[in-house]
Coordinates of N, CA and C in Angstrom, one line a residue:
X5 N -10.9 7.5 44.4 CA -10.9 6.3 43.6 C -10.5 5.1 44.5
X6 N -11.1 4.3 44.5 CA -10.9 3.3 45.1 C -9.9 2.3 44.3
X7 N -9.9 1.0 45.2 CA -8.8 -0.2 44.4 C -9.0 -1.3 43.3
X8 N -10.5 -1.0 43.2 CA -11.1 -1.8 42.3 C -11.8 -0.9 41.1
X9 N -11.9 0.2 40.9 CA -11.6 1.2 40.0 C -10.2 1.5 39.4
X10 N -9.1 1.3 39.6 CA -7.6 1.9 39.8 C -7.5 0.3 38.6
X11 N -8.0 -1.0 39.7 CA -7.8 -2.1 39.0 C -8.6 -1.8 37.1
X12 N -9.7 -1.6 37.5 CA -10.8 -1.6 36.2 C -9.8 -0.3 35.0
X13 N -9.8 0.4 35.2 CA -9.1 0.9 34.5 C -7.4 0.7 33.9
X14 N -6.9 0.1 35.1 CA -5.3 -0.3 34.2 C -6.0 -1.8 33.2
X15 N -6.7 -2.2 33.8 CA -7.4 -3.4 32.3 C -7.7 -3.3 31.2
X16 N -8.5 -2.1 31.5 CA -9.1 -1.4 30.2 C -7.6 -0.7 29.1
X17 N -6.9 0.0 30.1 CA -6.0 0.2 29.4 C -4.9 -0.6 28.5
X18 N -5.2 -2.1 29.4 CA -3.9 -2.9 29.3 C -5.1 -3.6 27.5
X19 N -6.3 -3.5 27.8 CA -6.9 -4.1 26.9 C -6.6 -3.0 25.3
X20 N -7.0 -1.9 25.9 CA -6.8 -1.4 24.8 C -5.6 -1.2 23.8
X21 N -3.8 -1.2 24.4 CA -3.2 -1.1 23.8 C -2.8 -2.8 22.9
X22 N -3.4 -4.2 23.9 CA -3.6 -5.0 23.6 C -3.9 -5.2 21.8
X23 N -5.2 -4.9 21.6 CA -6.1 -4.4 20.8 C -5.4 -4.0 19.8
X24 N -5.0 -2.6 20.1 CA -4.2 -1.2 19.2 C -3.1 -2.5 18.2
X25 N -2.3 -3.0 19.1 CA -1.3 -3.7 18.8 C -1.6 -4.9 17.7
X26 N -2.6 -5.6 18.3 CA -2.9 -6.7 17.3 C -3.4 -6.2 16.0
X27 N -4.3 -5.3 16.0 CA -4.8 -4.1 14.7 C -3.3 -3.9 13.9
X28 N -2.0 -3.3 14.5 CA -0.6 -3.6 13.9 C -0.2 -4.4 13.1
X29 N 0.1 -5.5 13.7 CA 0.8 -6.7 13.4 C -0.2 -7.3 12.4
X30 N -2.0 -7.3 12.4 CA -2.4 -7.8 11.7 C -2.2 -6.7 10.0
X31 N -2.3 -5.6 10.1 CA -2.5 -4.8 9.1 C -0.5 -4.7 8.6
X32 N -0.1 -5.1 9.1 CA 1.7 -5.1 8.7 C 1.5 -6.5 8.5
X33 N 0.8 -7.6 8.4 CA 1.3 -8.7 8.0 C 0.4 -9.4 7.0
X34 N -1.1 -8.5 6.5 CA -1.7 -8.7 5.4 C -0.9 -8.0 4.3
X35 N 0.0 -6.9 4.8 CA 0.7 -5.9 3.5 C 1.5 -6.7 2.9
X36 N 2.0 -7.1 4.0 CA 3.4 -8.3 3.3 C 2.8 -9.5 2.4
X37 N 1.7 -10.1 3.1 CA 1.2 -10.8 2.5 C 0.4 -10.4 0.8
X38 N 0.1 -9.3 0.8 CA -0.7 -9.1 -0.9 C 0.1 -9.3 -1.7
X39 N -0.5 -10.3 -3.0 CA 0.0 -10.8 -4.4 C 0.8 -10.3 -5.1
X40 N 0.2 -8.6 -4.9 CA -0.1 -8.3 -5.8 C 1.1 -6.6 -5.8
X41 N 1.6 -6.9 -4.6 CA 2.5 -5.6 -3.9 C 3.8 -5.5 -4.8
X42 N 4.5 -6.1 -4.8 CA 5.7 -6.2 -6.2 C 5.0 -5.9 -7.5
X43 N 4.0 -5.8 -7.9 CA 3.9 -5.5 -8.9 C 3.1 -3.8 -9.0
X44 N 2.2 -3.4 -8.0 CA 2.2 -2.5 -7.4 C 2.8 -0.9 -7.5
X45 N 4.0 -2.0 -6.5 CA 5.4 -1.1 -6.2 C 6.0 -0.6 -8.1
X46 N 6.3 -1.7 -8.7 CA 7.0 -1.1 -10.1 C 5.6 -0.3 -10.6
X47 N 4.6 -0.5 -10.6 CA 3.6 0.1 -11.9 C 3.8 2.0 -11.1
X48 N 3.9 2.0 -9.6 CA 4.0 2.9 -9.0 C 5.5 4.3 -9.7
X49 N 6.0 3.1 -10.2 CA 7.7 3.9 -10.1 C 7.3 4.1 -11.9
X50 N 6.8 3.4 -12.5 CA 6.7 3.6 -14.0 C 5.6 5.0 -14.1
X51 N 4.9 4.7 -13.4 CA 4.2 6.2 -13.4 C 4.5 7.6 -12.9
X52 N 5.5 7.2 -12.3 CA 6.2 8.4 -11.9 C 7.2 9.2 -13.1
X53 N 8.0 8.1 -14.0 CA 9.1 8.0 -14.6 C 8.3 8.5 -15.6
X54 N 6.1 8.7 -16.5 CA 5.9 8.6 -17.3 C 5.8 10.6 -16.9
X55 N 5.3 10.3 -15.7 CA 4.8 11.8 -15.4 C 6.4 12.7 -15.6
X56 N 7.4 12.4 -15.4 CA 8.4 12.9 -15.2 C 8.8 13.2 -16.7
X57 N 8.9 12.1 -17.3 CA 8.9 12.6 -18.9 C 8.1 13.3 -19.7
X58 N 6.6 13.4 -19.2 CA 5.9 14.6 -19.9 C 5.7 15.6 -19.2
X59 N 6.5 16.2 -18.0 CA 6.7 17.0 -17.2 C 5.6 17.6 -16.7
X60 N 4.5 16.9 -16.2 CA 3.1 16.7 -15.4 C 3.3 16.3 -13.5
X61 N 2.8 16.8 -13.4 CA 2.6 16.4 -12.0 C 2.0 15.2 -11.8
X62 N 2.0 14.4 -10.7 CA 1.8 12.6 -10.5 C 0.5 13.0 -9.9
X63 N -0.3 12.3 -10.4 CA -2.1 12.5 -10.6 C -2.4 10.9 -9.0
X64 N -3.1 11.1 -8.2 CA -3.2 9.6 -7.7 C -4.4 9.2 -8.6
X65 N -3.7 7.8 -8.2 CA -4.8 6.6 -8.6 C -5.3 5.5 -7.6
X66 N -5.6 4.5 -8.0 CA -6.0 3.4 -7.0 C -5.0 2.6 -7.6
X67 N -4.8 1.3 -7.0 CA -3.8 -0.2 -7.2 C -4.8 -0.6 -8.3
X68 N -5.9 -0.4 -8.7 CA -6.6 -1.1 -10.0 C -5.8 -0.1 -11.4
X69 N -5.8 1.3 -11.0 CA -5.5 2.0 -12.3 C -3.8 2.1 -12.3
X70 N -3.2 1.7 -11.2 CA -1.6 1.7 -11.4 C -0.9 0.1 -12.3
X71 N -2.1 -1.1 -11.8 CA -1.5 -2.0 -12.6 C -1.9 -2.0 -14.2
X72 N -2.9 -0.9 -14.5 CA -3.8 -0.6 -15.9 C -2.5 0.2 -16.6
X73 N -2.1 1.5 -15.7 CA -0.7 1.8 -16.2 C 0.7 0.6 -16.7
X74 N 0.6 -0.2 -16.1 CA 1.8 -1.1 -16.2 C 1.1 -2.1 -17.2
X75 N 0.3 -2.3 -17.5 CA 0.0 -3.6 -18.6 C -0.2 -2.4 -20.0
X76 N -0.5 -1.4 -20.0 CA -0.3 -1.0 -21.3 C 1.0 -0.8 -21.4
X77 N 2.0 0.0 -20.4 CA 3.3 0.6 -20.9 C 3.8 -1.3 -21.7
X78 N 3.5 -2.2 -21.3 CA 3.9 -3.6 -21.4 C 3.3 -3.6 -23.1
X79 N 2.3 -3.2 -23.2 CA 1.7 -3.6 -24.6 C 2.2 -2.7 -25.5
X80 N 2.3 -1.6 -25.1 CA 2.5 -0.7 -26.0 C 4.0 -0.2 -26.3
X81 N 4.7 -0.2 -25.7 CA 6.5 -0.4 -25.3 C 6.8 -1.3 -24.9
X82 N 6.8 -2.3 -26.2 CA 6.7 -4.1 -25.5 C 9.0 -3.4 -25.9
X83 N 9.6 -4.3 -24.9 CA 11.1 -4.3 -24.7 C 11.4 -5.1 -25.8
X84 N 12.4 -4.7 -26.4 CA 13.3 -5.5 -28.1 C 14.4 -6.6 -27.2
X85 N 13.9 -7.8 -27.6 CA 15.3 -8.4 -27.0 C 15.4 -9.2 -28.4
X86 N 16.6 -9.7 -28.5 CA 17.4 -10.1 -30.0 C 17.1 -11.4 -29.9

């Protein structure tokens, strides 16, 4: 191998982790950034709490059918305040 092969490849390398990394930081900083992730996160924990009380195993869904879970428990077990 020569020194201009030795070179071509630590670039390729340096490019690729380059790359890897920005793929990171972008996909960790769209997460933080979604609307819609706080509400998500609770519809997630109500469906666990629903499975747990009719002693079923937690079925997956998508982020469309977990906030579907959380707007009915909302309609249908609307909270009593005085």
């Amino acid at each position: 191998m020569g020194a201009s092969e030795t070179r071509f490849i630590q670039e390729l390398v340096l490019y690729a982790a380059s790359a890897a990394l920005s793929c990171l930081v972008l996909f960790a900083g769209l997460r933080q950034l979604d609307p819609n992730r706080a509400a998500s996160k609770k519809a997630l924990e109500q469906k666990k709490e629903i499975a747990k009380r009719l002693g079923r195993p937690m079925i997956q869904t998508n982020q469309y059918e977990n906030l579907f879970v959380m707007e009915r428990k909302l309609i249908e077990f609307p909270t009593e305040n005085p």
